[in-house]
Amino acid sequence: AQSVTQLDSQVPVFEEAPVELRCNYSSSVSVYLFWYVQYPNQGLQLLLKYLSGSTLVKGINGFEAEFNKSQTSFHLRKPSVHISDTAEYFCAVSLIGGGADGLTFGKGTHLIIQP
Amino acid sequence: NAGVTQTPKFQVLKTGQSMTLQCAQDMNHNSMYWYRQDPGMGLRLIYYSASEGTTDKGEVPNGYNVSRLNKREFSLRLESAAPSQTSVYFCASSEETRGFEPQHFGDGTRLSIL
């Protein structure tokens, strides 16, 4: 079975500073990787995904993530954050070839932007 | 497009009461999912339906039942609510279950069991 670990439950950052949210996964088979964002009182929205090819993927709102197979990591980065980035961020994996039960999520990282 | 619509948005129940959470999607997706979200726990899969006419248990199915009414609708039923079922419930859908399709989420149902 696959699992996802988000190493920080909460990350405080000053506005306009860079941020990195860490994600590591464990799986006996190859996986697809996703980052979702959840704004207060809303559902989850897809930020970006890694399926294959270039290990650096770009998503919406200026976020990017890098897949590192040897480290089994998929860390999310943004060079300059804004107040509007305050949200909960979830890393998720799914098995290549599909597993009918879809995504396995990490426990989330709360990004807090301080003015 | 509405995407994934969940009703109700909020509900308070007493222990032992029953209720059904409704979910509908208008994206012609084959697969649908029910998750619960608890503080510090992320999202945990309750039940899923890979295609119309099929349903399967996820990680935390105890105390719940589901019905895939048609391709658009997937409901979650609590037969006898317990305080441990206080949570935020999310419905999601995806085109298929081949792994690479992103899931689309509703805005959630916030359920309190007293």
XYZ file of C-alpha atoms in Angstrom:
229
model
C 0.000 0.000 0.000
C 1.100 3.532 -0.658
C 1.431 6.305 1.925
C 2.136 10.038 1.934
C 3.951 12.023 4.613
C 3.768 15.790 4.828
C 6.516 16.680 7.227
C 5.121 19.984 8.480
C 1.592 20.420 9.781
C 1.969 24.197 9.773
C 4.330 26.580 7.957
C 4.350 30.314 8.826
C 5.956 32.575 6.212
C 6.182 36.314 5.741
C 4.493 37.839 2.716
C 6.736 37.982 -0.392
C 9.114 35.383 1.081
C 9.732 32.023 -0.632
C 8.164 28.848 0.710
C 8.673 25.108 0.389
C 6.114 22.556 1.547
C 7.571 19.095 1.899
C 6.034 15.808 0.776
C 7.473 12.294 0.815
C 5.747 9.161 -0.339
C 6.150 5.424 -0.019
C 4.994 2.908 -2.610
C 6.099 -0.465 -3.934
C 5.037 0.550 -7.447
C 5.288 3.727 -9.496
C 2.874 6.507 -8.702
C 1.376 9.689 -10.056
C 1.752 12.716 -7.757
C -0.577 15.614 -7.045
C -0.790 18.767 -4.949
C -4.212 20.113 -3.988
C -5.098 23.369 -2.205
C -8.042 23.934 0.115
C -9.113 27.496 0.891
C -11.226 28.053 4.026
C -14.686 26.500 3.835
C -14.113 25.184 0.331
C -13.350 21.887 -1.345
C -9.969 20.881 -2.731
C -8.644 22.276 -6.007
C -5.863 20.796 -8.108
C -2.658 22.877 -8.002
C -0.447 20.661 -10.149
C 0.340 17.065 -11.018
C 3.297 14.948 -12.083
C 2.534 12.130 -14.481
C 5.793 11.631 -16.399
C 8.545 13.524 -18.218
C 10.196 16.636 -16.801
C 10.572 16.350 -13.058
C 9.796 20.046 -12.560
C 6.111 20.769 -12.970
C 4.406 24.128 -12.891
C 0.919 24.705 -11.583
C -1.552 27.468 -10.991
C -0.947 30.591 -8.894
C 2.835 30.506 -9.422
C 3.442 27.210 -7.630
C 5.823 24.538 -8.857
C 6.947 21.146 -7.592
C 9.882 18.876 -8.264
C 9.689 15.104 -8.385
C 12.737 13.341 -6.972
C 12.494 9.597 -7.486
C 15.592 8.686 -5.474
C 14.360 10.710 -2.493
C 10.709 9.703 -3.091
C 9.796 13.347 -2.652
C 7.530 15.872 -4.354
C 8.111 19.204 -2.622
C 5.978 22.238 -3.475
C 7.581 25.666 -3.871
C 6.663 29.259 -4.552
C 9.286 32.021 -4.879
C 7.119 34.782 -3.373
C 3.931 34.181 -1.416
C 0.908 36.426 -1.017
C -1.712 36.733 1.688
C -4.140 34.989 -0.666
C -1.982 31.822 -0.525
C -3.107 31.182 3.047
C -4.706 27.747 2.799
C -4.307 24.041 3.544
C -2.139 22.142 1.054
C -2.426 18.411 0.455
C 0.000 16.107 -1.292
C -1.529 12.968 -2.834
C -0.489 9.911 -4.847
C -2.255 7.411 -7.044
C -0.969 4.199 -8.560
C 0.142 4.157 -12.184
C -2.353 1.988 -14.001
C -5.008 3.004 -11.575
C -6.300 1.708 -8.352
C -10.038 1.936 -8.210
C -9.840 3.727 -4.892
C -7.942 6.631 -6.436
C -5.926 9.024 -4.322
C -4.042 8.580 -1.056
C -3.653 11.912 0.738
C -1.153 13.274 3.218
C -2.440 14.917 6.369
C -2.006 18.416 5.011
C 0.153 21.476 5.646
C -1.401 24.727 6.772
C 0.395 27.631 5.086
C 0.091 30.794 7.143
C 1.161 34.034 5.469
C 2.148 36.803 7.860
C 2.037 40.446 6.698
C -20.645 24.657 -14.806
C -21.556 23.684 -11.279
C -19.032 20.806 -11.129
C -19.710 18.769 -7.985
C -22.668 19.865 -5.864
C -23.213 18.652 -2.308
C -26.315 19.099 -0.168
C -26.799 20.060 2.563
C -23.858 22.342 3.390
C -24.416 22.103 7.154
C -26.318 19.677 9.352
C -26.686 18.985 13.065
C -27.973 15.583 14.137
C -28.665 13.854 17.416
C -27.022 10.526 18.179
C -29.005 7.720 16.595
C -30.656 9.804 13.897
C -30.210 8.932 10.243
C -29.556 11.113 7.252
C -28.425 11.026 3.638
C -25.806 13.314 2.133
C -26.419 14.035 -1.524
C -23.825 14.541 -4.268
C -24.266 15.251 -7.959
C -21.762 15.991 -10.726
C -22.401 17.446 -14.149
C -19.074 16.557 -15.807
C -20.157 13.144 -17.136
C -17.548 11.483 -14.913
C -17.612 7.729 -14.397
C -16.026 7.594 -10.946
C -17.217 9.147 -7.691
C -15.883 9.174 -4.136
C -16.861 10.042 -0.574
C -14.220 11.277 1.879
C -14.273 12.512 5.433
C -11.884 15.203 6.674
C -10.935 15.431 10.322
C -8.414 17.845 11.880
C -4.858 16.570 11.474
C -6.022 13.469 9.576
C -6.187 14.664 5.982
C -8.846 13.083 3.786
C -9.844 9.469 4.276
C -11.827 7.533 1.712
C -15.145 6.162 2.934
C -16.607 4.594 -0.219
C -16.084 4.932 -3.937
C -17.876 4.037 -7.141
C -15.568 3.290 -10.052
C -18.485 3.285 -12.473
C -22.260 3.392 -12.494
C -23.639 0.280 -10.828
C -20.570 -0.472 -8.679
C -19.571 0.603 -5.185
C -16.678 -0.436 -2.965
C -15.402 0.204 0.537
C -12.568 2.585 1.172
C -10.408 3.054 4.243
C -13.150 3.949 6.774
C -16.536 2.470 5.667
C -17.963 1.418 9.039
C -21.219 3.158 9.903
C -21.917 4.298 6.342
C -23.723 3.081 3.251
C -23.730 4.465 -0.274
C -25.900 4.401 -3.360
C -24.836 5.199 -6.908
C -28.256 6.283 -8.065
C -27.188 6.973 -11.659
C -24.102 8.289 -13.413
C -24.536 11.773 -11.925
C -25.498 11.029 -8.325
C -23.750 9.299 -5.428
C -25.290 9.475 -1.958
C -23.859 8.683 1.480
C -26.141 7.454 4.273
C -25.594 7.401 8.011
C -28.098 4.901 9.397
C -27.534 5.621 13.098
C -25.325 8.662 13.596
C -22.625 8.615 16.281
C -20.539 11.518 17.685
C -17.440 9.943 16.071
C -19.000 10.717 12.694
C -18.808 14.455 13.328
C -16.688 15.585 10.382
C -16.590 17.436 7.098
C -17.662 15.189 4.235
C -16.449 15.708 0.687
C -17.721 14.187 -2.502
C -15.417 14.024 -5.521
C -15.538 12.750 -9.064
C -13.045 11.830 -11.778
C -13.318 10.825 -15.386
C -12.021 7.288 -14.746
C -9.858 5.450 -12.203
C -6.714 5.020 -14.285
C -4.714 7.002 -11.747
C -3.758 10.091 -13.737
C -7.132 11.804 -13.712
C -7.447 14.567 -11.107
C -10.420 14.476 -8.821
C -12.918 17.336 -8.665
C -14.325 18.146 -5.243
C -17.518 19.631 -3.907
C -17.485 22.276 -1.190
C -18.282 19.812 1.561
C -20.993 19.038 4.105
C -20.210 20.027 7.689
C -21.909 17.497 9.945
C -22.157 17.670 13.741
C -23.504 14.774 15.791
C -24.597 15.700 19.317
